[in-house]
């Protein structure tokens, strides 16, 4: 404080004299001794009473002078006047351009001195570079009203701040969400009414390469609709472009909607499950699993495939310009002020108030599409805030109502139905979403983007043939559509048309079109190239790594938690699961004997691998646990083994893995591939191992099995298997949680 006051005091003394203090301030204080002498002499000369004597005059003069001094001190000491601001204002009278107001400036103002020529602010050769600039500013009509201009800037800033629904809302406290169900429940969609009924917990869905899944959905087009001036359409014919993000596809932007807490479905990845993965589970693309709240921000977070990318993506196309959607009909323009007021509440995060405001508008103006659409958006936001499926279902219905009103503008109809389809997918209502997409294509037959979305809708229900027809139709009209190409290539690869799929996947990614820069397409392009012996595969893996889709060229899993220790091979000590390893190795003969007994049975406990992982050969598996769920019927075939494993929750509770027997016959080769997630480690217990001809490579190191010994590796790294022995090979596979996952993450991560 002291240095600040001293500085202010210095400024005050210098400025008080030049600002003309009425009491003299510092001059009065400095001449007070002389004043006292004059007062004394005056008193001897003017001793008579009455009137204003000399002594009285000087007494009052001293009082006034002292008051001036103390007032000046108080002003400076207590910051009653900002002298720097005063000096700054005097700077406007700086006539000679030296940066301050001084005697020379005063002479100029009094006409006693000529004003010097101003110094040029730009070099002489640049003075005439913009001769039209001054005229343009003078002629600009926008300069007529500065307040209006400032208001528009504030409005623009307000829209920027609230560009995503609910993004600035306070976080909900952790705990059970409004609509959450216990983890043990699985809900399966009904094609008849698009509703959900509980089914037995034994049925699970194992991902296969031939299926197309997404983790969760959000429509980037929707995120632009209201933010691209829904109610700011005073000039309906305006063609001013709006910059829109590249991500224009419904299923792409999982980073926009990450609330996975209310009845959240889990879409399994479409890539290969991992070495000796099982596929004898129920295949139902409508299956969703109930999950508790995700880990807090301070813990390691899972990165879904669509968001696991760097901000600056090489080769990515620039932003696409798009016209503002016209969402107000003639009637809505007459109530625009009311719509604006309600929408402002929504953008400012006052969701409950916004819902009430729009509900009142719908009641007053039932024929208003804008009011209905605003209500749907508010319900959508409220569902996110409260993590409530029930509210989200209301939003889905309201979107339908908005699109069905007689005079609904074309853009509003399109946005409403697109968002309805997107939210249906989020809830796992795949067939309901497909019906909405079909309606959209029927209404807008020339919109290629909608046809592309329809193709995704077919893929999500496993109807690859219908999806293929859609993309063939798109490519016949727009042969360079990158989105259609990557999906068409994916379908061809799923049909095992490996060589044919490569040019579509490659050209689609190279197009840079929205929705093509996805780790899954790099994954399948590289995999296809590896299978035909194309050495460019690792170049594409490297590019996928550079763009943030893969942790490394070797580690190409797509469903990851960041920060976990990553290495191809592990020791029991490094995992911390030494007791489990010791138990497996001590009891390996018991486990082997039950596996051999199951092989001898005629009712088919071992099922063939059918995930298209084999180049050739015969490979089957017998699964005891899947996604952390015990198969009670299977365990009847290996009761002692199951009883033994019940003691180890790190494996029986691993909802991203399996426990199973794996038998591989001579002449089998498993293509190089990676598992879906870095959240697990895989243990192989050797049971029946031929002396020669069996080996496994993980990354760039190859090992062999030993009977009674456990090998541990991270199957999110590329691995490959050969069986060239003279007899079968039998191993026991045990997946465990990655040891660095927290207990909360183990409870909350979606099953795979």
PDB file of N, CA and C in Angstrom, residues 515-604:
ATOM      1  N   UNK A 515     -17.344 -37.053 -41.641  1.00  0.00           N
ATOM      2  CA  UNK A 515     -17.703 -38.412 -41.261  1.00  0.00           C
ATOM      3  C   UNK A 515     -16.739 -39.471 -41.742  1.00  0.00           C
ATOM      4  N   UNK A 516     -15.698 -39.080 -42.490  1.00  0.00           N
ATOM      5  CA  UNK A 516     -14.769 -40.077 -43.013  1.00  0.00           C
ATOM      6  C   UNK A 516     -13.513 -40.217 -42.167  1.00  0.00           C
ATOM      7  N   UNK A 517     -13.180 -39.213 -41.392  1.00  0.00           N
ATOM      8  CA  UNK A 517     -11.972 -39.265 -40.572  1.00  0.00           C
ATOM      9  C   UNK A 517     -12.295 -39.945 -39.248  1.00  0.00           C
ATOM     10  N   UNK A 518     -12.531 -41.240 -39.327  1.00  0.00           N
ATOM     11  CA  UNK A 518     -12.972 -42.042 -38.199  1.00  0.00           C
ATOM     12  C   UNK A 518     -12.008 -43.209 -38.041  1.00  0.00           C
ATOM     13  N   UNK A 519     -11.590 -43.474 -36.809  1.00  0.00           N
ATOM     14  CA  UNK A 519     -10.625 -44.535 -36.567  1.00  0.00           C
ATOM     15  C   UNK A 519     -11.049 -45.885 -37.087  1.00  0.00           C
ATOM     16  N   UNK A 520     -12.345 -46.144 -37.128  1.00  0.00           N
ATOM     17  CA  UNK A 520     -12.818 -47.450 -37.581  1.00  0.00           C
ATOM     18  C   UNK A 520     -12.494 -47.693 -39.045  1.00  0.00           C
ATOM     19  N   UNK A 521     -12.514 -46.618 -39.850  1.00  0.00           N
ATOM     20  CA  UNK A 521     -12.234 -46.795 -41.272  1.00  0.00           C
ATOM     21  C   UNK A 521     -10.730 -46.978 -41.508  1.00  0.00           C
ATOM     22  N   UNK A 522      -9.898 -46.279 -40.736  1.00  0.00           N
ATOM     23  CA  UNK A 522      -8.460 -46.531 -40.811  1.00  0.00           C
ATOM     24  C   UNK A 522      -8.172 -47.972 -40.379  1.00  0.00           C
ATOM     25  N   UNK A 523      -8.862 -48.401 -39.350  1.00  0.00           N
ATOM     26  CA  UNK A 523      -8.695 -49.756 -38.823  1.00  0.00           C
ATOM     27  C   UNK A 523      -8.972 -50.794 -39.909  1.00  0.00           C
ATOM     28  N   UNK A 524     -10.107 -50.652 -40.578  1.00  0.00           N
ATOM     29  CA  UNK A 524     -10.503 -51.670 -41.561  1.00  0.00           C
ATOM     30  C   UNK A 524      -9.722 -51.555 -42.861  1.00  0.00           C
ATOM     31  N   UNK A 525      -9.321 -50.348 -43.230  1.00  0.00           N
ATOM     32  CA  UNK A 525      -8.495 -50.205 -44.420  1.00  0.00           C
ATOM     33  C   UNK A 525      -7.147 -50.892 -44.210  1.00  0.00           C
ATOM     34  N   UNK A 526      -6.506 -50.627 -43.076  1.00  0.00           N
ATOM     35  CA  UNK A 526      -5.232 -51.278 -42.795  1.00  0.00           C
ATOM     36  C   UNK A 526      -5.378 -52.782 -42.706  1.00  0.00           C
ATOM     37  N   UNK A 527      -6.443 -53.244 -42.063  1.00  0.00           N
ATOM     38  CA  UNK A 527      -6.672 -54.678 -41.924  1.00  0.00           C
ATOM     39  C   UNK A 527      -6.854 -55.331 -43.290  1.00  0.00           C
ATOM     40  N   UNK A 528      -7.624 -54.691 -44.172  1.00  0.00           N
ATOM     41  CA  UNK A 528      -7.836 -55.239 -45.519  1.00  0.00           C
ATOM     42  C   UNK A 528      -6.514 -55.296 -46.283  1.00  0.00           C
ATOM     43  N   UNK A 529      -5.724 -54.245 -46.160  1.00  0.00           N
ATOM     44  CA  UNK A 529      -4.437 -54.232 -46.860  1.00  0.00           C
ATOM     45  C   UNK A 529      -3.510 -55.330 -46.341  1.00  0.00           C
ATOM     46  N   UNK A 530      -3.518 -55.543 -45.031  1.00  0.00           N
ATOM     47  CA  UNK A 530      -2.687 -56.614 -44.476  1.00  0.00           C
ATOM     48  C   UNK A 530      -3.085 -57.963 -45.050  1.00  0.00           C
ATOM     49  N   UNK A 531      -4.364 -58.172 -45.227  1.00  0.00           N
ATOM     50  CA  UNK A 531      -4.847 -59.479 -45.679  1.00  0.00           C
ATOM     51  C   UNK A 531      -4.524 -59.757 -47.143  1.00  0.00           C
ATOM     52  N   UNK A 532      -4.328 -58.695 -47.927  1.00  0.00           N
ATOM     53  CA  UNK A 532      -3.955 -58.916 -49.336  1.00  0.00           C
ATOM     54  C   UNK A 532      -2.455 -58.730 -49.535  1.00  0.00           C
ATOM     55  N   UNK A 533      -1.724 -58.541 -48.431  1.00  0.00           N
ATOM     56  CA  UNK A 533      -0.279 -58.417 -48.523  1.00  0.00           C
ATOM     57  C   UNK A 533       0.209 -57.051 -48.966  1.00  0.00           C
ATOM     58  N   UNK A 534      -0.622 -56.032 -48.812  1.00  0.00           N
ATOM     59  CA  UNK A 534      -0.248 -54.678 -49.199  1.00  0.00           C
ATOM     60  C   UNK A 534       0.535 -54.031 -48.055  1.00  0.00           C
ATOM     61  N   UNK A 535       1.773 -53.659 -48.329  1.00  0.00           N
ATOM     62  CA  UNK A 535       2.632 -53.113 -47.283  1.00  0.00           C
ATOM     63  C   UNK A 535       2.258 -51.694 -46.885  1.00  0.00           C
ATOM     64  N   UNK A 536       1.304 -51.077 -47.586  1.00  0.00           N
ATOM     65  CA  UNK A 536       0.869 -49.728 -47.214  1.00  0.00           C
ATOM     66  C   UNK A 536       0.029 -49.722 -45.935  1.00  0.00           C
ATOM     67  N   UNK A 537      -0.336 -50.901 -45.454  1.00  0.00           N
ATOM     68  CA  UNK A 537      -1.220 -50.978 -44.283  1.00  0.00           C
ATOM     69  C   UNK A 537      -0.683 -50.153 -43.119  1.00  0.00           C
ATOM     70  N   UNK A 538       0.615 -50.312 -42.845  1.00  0.00           N
ATOM     71  CA  UNK A 538       1.172 -49.626 -41.675  1.00  0.00           C
ATOM     72  C   UNK A 538       1.310 -48.128 -41.911  1.00  0.00           C
ATOM     73  N   UNK A 539       1.351 -47.712 -43.170  1.00  0.00           N
ATOM     74  CA  UNK A 539       1.328 -46.275 -43.441  1.00  0.00           C
ATOM     75  C   UNK A 539      -0.011 -45.693 -43.019  1.00  0.00           C
ATOM     76  N   UNK A 540      -1.084 -46.416 -43.255  1.00  0.00           N
ATOM     77  CA  UNK A 540      -2.412 -45.938 -42.852  1.00  0.00           C
ATOM     78  C   UNK A 540      -2.589 -46.031 -41.341  1.00  0.00           C
ATOM     79  N   UNK A 541      -2.004 -47.069 -40.741  1.00  0.00           N
ATOM     80  CA  UNK A 541      -2.042 -47.135 -39.277  1.00  0.00           C
ATOM     81  C   UNK A 541      -1.285 -45.955 -38.670  1.00  0.00           C
ATOM     82  N   UNK A 542      -0.155 -45.609 -39.273  1.00  0.00           N
ATOM     83  CA  UNK A 542       0.628 -44.478 -38.788  1.00  0.00           C
ATOM     84  C   UNK A 542      -0.160 -43.181 -38.938  1.00  0.00           C
ATOM     85  N   UNK A 543      -0.844 -43.040 -40.080  1.00  0.00           N
ATOM     86  CA  UNK A 543      -1.654 -41.843 -40.291  1.00  0.00           C
ATOM     87  C   UNK A 543      -2.796 -41.789 -39.276  1.00  0.00           C
ATOM     88  N   UNK A 544      -3.417 -42.944 -39.008  1.00  0.00           N
ATOM     89  CA  UNK A 544      -4.463 -42.998 -37.984  1.00  0.00           C
ATOM     90  C   UNK A 544      -3.928 -42.621 -36.616  1.00  0.00           C
ATOM     91  N   UNK A 545      -2.698 -43.036 -36.325  1.00  0.00           N
ATOM     92  CA  UNK A 545      -2.066 -42.656 -35.059  1.00  0.00           C
ATOM     93  C   UNK A 545      -1.800 -41.154 -35.016  1.00  0.00           C
ATOM     94  N   UNK A 546      -1.286 -40.593 -36.111  1.00  0.00           N
ATOM     95  CA  UNK A 546      -0.990 -39.164 -36.164  1.00  0.00           C
ATOM     96  C   UNK A 546      -2.255 -38.330 -35.974  1.00  0.00           C
ATOM     97  N   UNK A 547      -3.369 -38.830 -36.456  1.00  0.00           N
ATOM     98  CA  UNK A 547      -4.616 -38.085 -36.343  1.00  0.00           C
ATOM     99  C   UNK A 547      -5.361 -38.382 -35.051  1.00  0.00           C
ATOM    100  N   UNK A 548      -4.716 -39.131 -34.174  1.00  0.00           N
ATOM    101  CA  UNK A 548      -5.269 -39.305 -32.836  1.00  0.00           C
ATOM    102  C   UNK A 548      -6.236 -40.454 -32.679  1.00  0.00           C
ATOM    103  N   UNK A 549      -6.371 -41.308 -33.696  1.00  0.00           N
ATOM    104  CA  UNK A 549      -7.325 -42.416 -33.594  1.00  0.00           C
ATOM    105  C   UNK A 549      -6.735 -43.619 -32.863  1.00  0.00           C
ATOM    106  N   UNK A 550      -5.437 -43.834 -32.986  1.00  0.00           N
ATOM    107  CA  UNK A 550      -4.777 -44.978 -32.369  1.00  0.00           C
ATOM    108  C   UNK A 550      -3.720 -44.489 -31.382  1.00  0.00           C
ATOM    109  N   UNK A 551      -3.538 -45.255 -30.307  1.00  0.00           N
ATOM    110  CA  UNK A 551      -2.507 -44.904 -29.333  1.00  0.00           C
ATOM    111  C   UNK A 551      -1.115 -45.033 -29.938  1.00  0.00           C
ATOM    112  N   UNK A 552      -0.950 -45.991 -30.831  1.00  0.00           N
ATOM    113  CA  UNK A 552       0.310 -46.171 -31.550  1.00  0.00           C
ATOM    114  C   UNK A 552       0.011 -47.010 -32.783  1.00  0.00           C
ATOM    115  N   UNK A 553       1.038 -47.227 -33.596  1.00  0.00           N
ATOM    116  CA  UNK A 553       0.846 -48.073 -34.778  1.00  0.00           C
ATOM    117  C   UNK A 553       0.480 -49.486 -34.366  1.00  0.00           C
ATOM    118  N   UNK A 554       1.059 -49.973 -33.263  1.00  0.00           N
ATOM    119  CA  UNK A 554       0.775 -51.325 -32.788  1.00  0.00           C
ATOM    120  C   UNK A 554      -0.522 -51.395 -31.983  1.00  0.00           C
ATOM    121  N   UNK A 555      -0.759 -50.396 -31.150  1.00  0.00           N
ATOM    122  CA  UNK A 555      -1.932 -50.432 -30.261  1.00  0.00           C
ATOM    123  C   UNK A 555      -3.077 -49.673 -30.919  1.00  0.00           C
ATOM    124  N   UNK A 556      -4.028 -50.409 -31.492  1.00  0.00           N
ATOM    125  CA  UNK A 556      -5.060 -49.791 -32.332  1.00  0.00           C
ATOM    126  C   UNK A 556      -6.477 -50.025 -31.798  1.00  0.00           C
ATOM    127  N   UNK A 557      -6.615 -50.270 -30.520  1.00  0.00           N
ATOM    128  CA  UNK A 557      -7.954 -50.375 -29.944  1.00  0.00           C
ATOM    129  C   UNK A 557      -8.645 -49.020 -30.032  1.00  0.00           C
ATOM    130  N   UNK A 558      -9.960 -49.029 -30.090  1.00  0.00           N
ATOM    131  CA  UNK A 558     -10.715 -47.789 -30.296  1.00  0.00           C
ATOM    132  C   UNK A 558     -11.496 -47.338 -29.070  1.00  0.00           C
ATOM    133  N   UNK A 559     -11.649 -48.199 -28.077  1.00  0.00           N
ATOM    134  CA  UNK A 559     -12.409 -47.851 -26.870  1.00  0.00           C
ATOM    135  C   UNK A 559     -11.442 -47.870 -25.688  1.00  0.00           C
ATOM    136  N   UNK A 560     -10.891 -46.712 -25.395  1.00  0.00           N
ATOM    137  CA  UNK A 560      -9.747 -46.649 -24.488  1.00  0.00           C
ATOM    138  C   UNK A 560      -9.969 -45.700 -23.322  1.00  0.00           C
ATOM    139  N   UNK A 561      -9.258 -45.980 -22.250  1.00  0.00           N
ATOM    140  CA  UNK A 561      -9.121 -45.040 -21.144  1.00  0.00           C
ATOM    141  C   UNK A 561      -7.705 -44.494 -21.211  1.00  0.00           C
ATOM    142  N   UNK A 562      -7.588 -43.180 -21.257  1.00  0.00           N
ATOM    143  CA  UNK A 562      -6.281 -42.562 -21.400  1.00  0.00           C
ATOM    144  C   UNK A 562      -5.442 -42.730 -20.141  1.00  0.00           C
ATOM    145  N   UNK A 563      -4.145 -42.828 -20.351  1.00  0.00           N
ATOM    146  CA  UNK A 563      -3.213 -42.827 -19.235  1.00  0.00           C
ATOM    147  C   UNK A 563      -2.868 -44.189 -18.676  1.00  0.00           C
ATOM    148  N   UNK A 564      -3.480 -45.256 -19.187  1.00  0.00           N
ATOM    149  CA  UNK A 564      -3.166 -46.586 -18.678  1.00  0.00           C
ATOM    150  C   UNK A 564      -1.823 -47.062 -19.229  1.00  0.00           C
ATOM    151  N   UNK A 565      -1.096 -47.784 -18.403  1.00  0.00           N
ATOM    152  CA  UNK A 565       0.185 -48.340 -18.832  1.00  0.00           C
ATOM    153  C   UNK A 565      -0.027 -49.215 -20.060  1.00  0.00           C
ATOM    154  N   UNK A 566       0.825 -49.015 -21.066  1.00  0.00           N
ATOM    155  CA  UNK A 566       0.651 -49.734 -22.330  1.00  0.00           C
ATOM    156  C   UNK A 566       1.942 -50.452 -22.698  1.00  0.00           C
ATOM    157  N   UNK A 567       1.893 -51.781 -22.740  1.00  0.00           N
ATOM    158  CA  UNK A 567       3.015 -52.595 -23.208  1.00  0.00           C
ATOM    159  C   UNK A 567       2.447 -53.924 -23.698  1.00  0.00           C
ATOM    160  N   UNK A 568       3.043 -54.535 -24.709  1.00  0.00           N
ATOM    161  CA  UNK A 568       2.471 -55.758 -25.280  1.00  0.00           C
ATOM    162  C   UNK A 568       2.451 -56.939 -24.302  1.00  0.00           C
ATOM    163  N   UNK A 569       3.563 -57.200 -23.635  1.00  0.00           N
ATOM    164  CA  UNK A 569       3.665 -58.369 -22.762  1.00  0.00           C
ATOM    165  C   UNK A 569       3.805 -57.942 -21.307  1.00  0.00           C
ATOM    166  N   UNK A 570       3.189 -58.716 -20.405  1.00  0.00           N
ATOM    167  CA  UNK A 570       3.193 -58.411 -18.980  1.00  0.00           C
ATOM    168  C   UNK A 570       3.659 -59.631 -18.185  1.00  0.00           C
ATOM    169  N   UNK A 571       4.208 -59.364 -17.013  1.00  0.00           N
ATOM    170  CA  UNK A 571       4.517 -60.430 -16.058  1.00  0.00           C
ATOM    171  C   UNK A 571       3.421 -60.456 -14.990  1.00  0.00           C
ATOM    172  N   UNK A 572       3.248 -61.597 -14.309  1.00  0.00           N
ATOM    173  CA  UNK A 572       2.243 -61.645 -13.234  1.00  0.00           C
ATOM    174  C   UNK A 572       2.456 -60.569 -12.178  1.00  0.00           C
ATOM    175  N   UNK A 573       3.714 -60.304 -11.838  1.00  0.00           N
ATOM    176  CA  UNK A 573       3.997 -59.295 -10.821  1.00  0.00           C
ATOM    177  C   UNK A 573       3.547 -57.914 -11.279  1.00  0.00           C
ATOM    178  N   UNK A 574       3.747 -57.604 -12.556  1.00  0.00           N
ATOM    179  CA  UNK A 574       3.360 -56.295 -13.074  1.00  0.00           C
ATOM    180  C   UNK A 574       1.843 -56.105 -13.026  1.00  0.00           C
ATOM    181  N   UNK A 575       1.098 -57.173 -13.186  1.00  0.00           N
ATOM    182  CA  UNK A 575      -0.363 -57.047 -13.166  1.00  0.00           C
ATOM    183  C   UNK A 575      -0.904 -56.900 -11.750  1.00  0.00           C
ATOM    184  N   UNK A 576      -0.184 -57.460 -10.774  1.00  0.00           N
ATOM    185  CA  UNK A 576      -0.705 -57.473  -9.408  1.00  0.00           C
ATOM    186  C   UNK A 576      -1.661 -58.619  -9.151  1.00  0.00           C
ATOM    187  N   UNK A 577      -1.936 -59.432 -10.174  1.00  0.00           N
ATOM    188  CA  UNK A 577      -2.873 -60.552 -10.023  1.00  0.00           C
ATOM    189  C   UNK A 577      -2.110 -61.865  -9.825  1.00  0.00           C
ATOM    190  N   UNK A 578      -1.136 -61.854  -8.944  1.00  0.00           N
ATOM    191  CA  UNK A 578      -0.293 -63.035  -8.758  1.00  0.00           C
ATOM    192  C   UNK A 578      -1.062 -64.216  -8.173  1.00  0.00           C
ATOM    193  N   UNK A 579      -2.032 -63.931  -7.296  1.00  0.00           N
ATOM    194  CA  UNK A 579      -2.803 -65.033  -6.705  1.00  0.00           C
ATOM    195  C   UNK A 579      -3.628 -65.746  -7.767  1.00  0.00           C
ATOM    196  N   UNK A 580      -4.212 -65.001  -8.667  1.00  0.00           N
ATOM    197  CA  UNK A 580      -4.974 -65.608  -9.757  1.00  0.00           C
ATOM    198  C   UNK A 580      -4.064 -66.466 -10.629  1.00  0.00           C
ATOM    199  N   UNK A 581      -2.906 -65.942 -10.979  1.00  0.00           N
ATOM    200  CA  UNK A 581      -1.977 -66.697 -11.825  1.00  0.00           C
ATOM    201  C   UNK A 581      -1.538 -67.980 -11.123  1.00  0.00           C
ATOM    202  N   UNK A 582      -1.210 -67.873  -9.828  1.00  0.00           N
ATOM    203  CA  UNK A 582      -0.799 -69.072  -9.076  1.00  0.00           C
ATOM    204  C   UNK A 582      -1.916 -70.103  -9.035  1.00  0.00           C
ATOM    205  N   UNK A 583      -3.140 -69.652  -8.838  1.00  0.00           N
ATOM    206  CA  UNK A 583      -4.272 -70.580  -8.777  1.00  0.00           C
ATOM    207  C   UNK A 583      -4.479 -71.282 -10.108  1.00  0.00           C
ATOM    208  N   UNK A 584      -4.365 -70.540 -11.213  1.00  0.00           N
ATOM    209  CA  UNK A 584      -4.518 -71.154 -12.536  1.00  0.00           C
ATOM    210  C   UNK A 584      -3.426 -72.188 -12.781  1.00  0.00           C
ATOM    211  N   UNK A 585      -2.195 -71.835 -12.442  1.00  0.00           N
ATOM    212  CA  UNK A 585      -1.092 -72.752 -12.724  1.00  0.00           C
ATOM    213  C   UNK A 585      -1.110 -73.964 -11.795  1.00  0.00           C
ATOM    214  N   UNK A 586      -1.577 -73.796 -10.538  1.00  0.00           N
ATOM    215  CA  UNK A 586      -1.670 -74.933  -9.619  1.00  0.00           C
ATOM    216  C   UNK A 586      -2.756 -75.914 -10.067  1.00  0.00           C
ATOM    217  N   UNK A 587      -3.822 -75.374 -10.642  1.00  0.00           N
ATOM    218  CA  UNK A 587      -4.983 -76.205 -10.976  1.00  0.00           C
ATOM    219  C   UNK A 587      -5.130 -76.442 -12.484  1.00  0.00           C
ATOM    220  N   UNK A 588      -4.046 -76.313 -13.231  1.00  0.00           N
ATOM    221  CA  UNK A 588      -4.157 -76.370 -14.684  1.00  0.00           C
ATOM    222  C   UNK A 588      -4.654 -77.731 -15.172  1.00  0.00           C
ATOM    223  N   UNK A 589      -4.288 -78.803 -14.476  1.00  0.00           N
ATOM    224  CA  UNK A 589      -4.731 -80.135 -14.917  1.00  0.00           C
ATOM    225  C   UNK A 589      -6.232 -80.308 -14.717  1.00  0.00           C
ATOM    226  N   UNK A 590      -6.754 -79.773 -13.605  1.00  0.00           N
ATOM    227  CA  UNK A 590      -8.209 -79.818 -13.369  1.00  0.00           C
ATOM    228  C   UNK A 590      -8.937 -79.049 -14.479  1.00  0.00           C
ATOM    229  N   UNK A 591      -8.429 -77.863 -14.782  1.00  0.00           N
ATOM    230  CA  UNK A 591      -9.038 -77.046 -15.831  1.00  0.00           C
ATOM    231  C   UNK A 591      -8.942 -77.764 -17.173  1.00  0.00           C
ATOM    232  N   UNK A 592      -7.773 -78.373 -17.445  1.00  0.00           N
ATOM    233  CA  UNK A 592      -7.582 -79.111 -18.704  1.00  0.00           C
ATOM    234  C   UNK A 592      -8.563 -80.274 -18.818  1.00  0.00           C
ATOM    235  N   UNK A 593      -8.713 -81.038 -17.761  1.00  0.00           N
ATOM    236  CA  UNK A 593      -9.559 -82.230 -17.826  1.00  0.00           C
ATOM    237  C   UNK A 593     -11.017 -81.858 -18.085  1.00  0.00           C
ATOM    238  N   UNK A 594     -11.502 -80.795 -17.453  1.00  0.00           N
ATOM    239  CA  UNK A 594     -12.890 -80.383 -17.712  1.00  0.00           C
ATOM    240  C   UNK A 594     -13.034 -79.863 -19.145  1.00  0.00           C
ATOM    241  N   UNK A 595     -11.990 -79.216 -19.678  1.00  0.00           N
ATOM    242  CA  UNK A 595     -12.048 -78.768 -21.061  1.00  0.00           C
ATOM    243  C   UNK A 595     -12.076 -79.930 -22.029  1.00  0.00           C
ATOM    244  N   UNK A 596     -11.264 -80.948 -21.780  1.00  0.00           N
ATOM    245  CA  UNK A 596     -11.242 -82.121 -22.651  1.00  0.00           C
ATOM    246  C   UNK A 596     -12.566 -82.873 -22.591  1.00  0.00           C
ATOM    247  N   UNK A 597     -13.148 -82.933 -21.392  1.00  0.00           N
ATOM    248  CA  UNK A 597     -14.443 -83.601 -21.258  1.00  0.00           C
ATOM    249  C   UNK A 597     -15.508 -82.862 -22.056  1.00  0.00           C
ATOM    250  N   UNK A 598     -15.459 -81.543 -22.031  1.00  0.00           N
ATOM    251  CA  UNK A 598     -16.428 -80.761 -22.795  1.00  0.00           C
ATOM    252  C   UNK A 598     -16.228 -80.967 -24.292  1.00  0.00           C
ATOM    253  N   UNK A 599     -14.984 -81.158 -24.727  1.00  0.00           N
ATOM    254  CA  UNK A 599     -14.713 -81.404 -26.142  1.00  0.00           C
ATOM    255  C   UNK A 599     -15.321 -82.716 -26.604  1.00  0.00           C
ATOM    256  N   UNK A 600     -15.373 -83.704 -25.717  1.00  0.00           N
ATOM    257  CA  UNK A 600     -15.854 -85.031 -26.085  1.00  0.00           C
ATOM    258  C   UNK A 600     -17.375 -85.116 -26.163  1.00  0.00           C
ATOM    259  N   UNK A 601     -18.060 -84.116 -25.643  1.00  0.00           N
ATOM    260  CA  UNK A 601     -19.517 -84.177 -25.642  1.00  0.00           C
ATOM    261  C   UNK A 601     -20.065 -83.882 -27.035  1.00  0.00           C
ATOM    262  N   UNK A 602     -21.193 -84.422 -27.303  1.00  0.00           N
ATOM    263  CA  UNK A 602     -21.750 -84.323 -28.655  1.00  0.00           C
ATOM    264  C   UNK A 602     -22.704 -83.150 -28.831  1.00  0.00           C
ATOM    265  N   UNK A 603     -23.092 -82.453 -27.725  1.00  0.00           N
ATOM    266  CA  UNK A 603     -24.079 -81.392 -27.871  1.00  0.00           C
ATOM    267  C   UNK A 603     -23.458 -80.016 -28.101  1.00  0.00           C
ATOM    268  N   UNK A 604     -22.217 -79.960 -28.530  1.00  0.00           N
ATOM    269  CA  UNK A 604     -21.641 -78.736 -29.072  1.00  0.00           C
ATOM    270  C   UNK A 604     -21.414 -77.610 -28.095  1.00  0.00           C
TER     271      UNK A 604
END
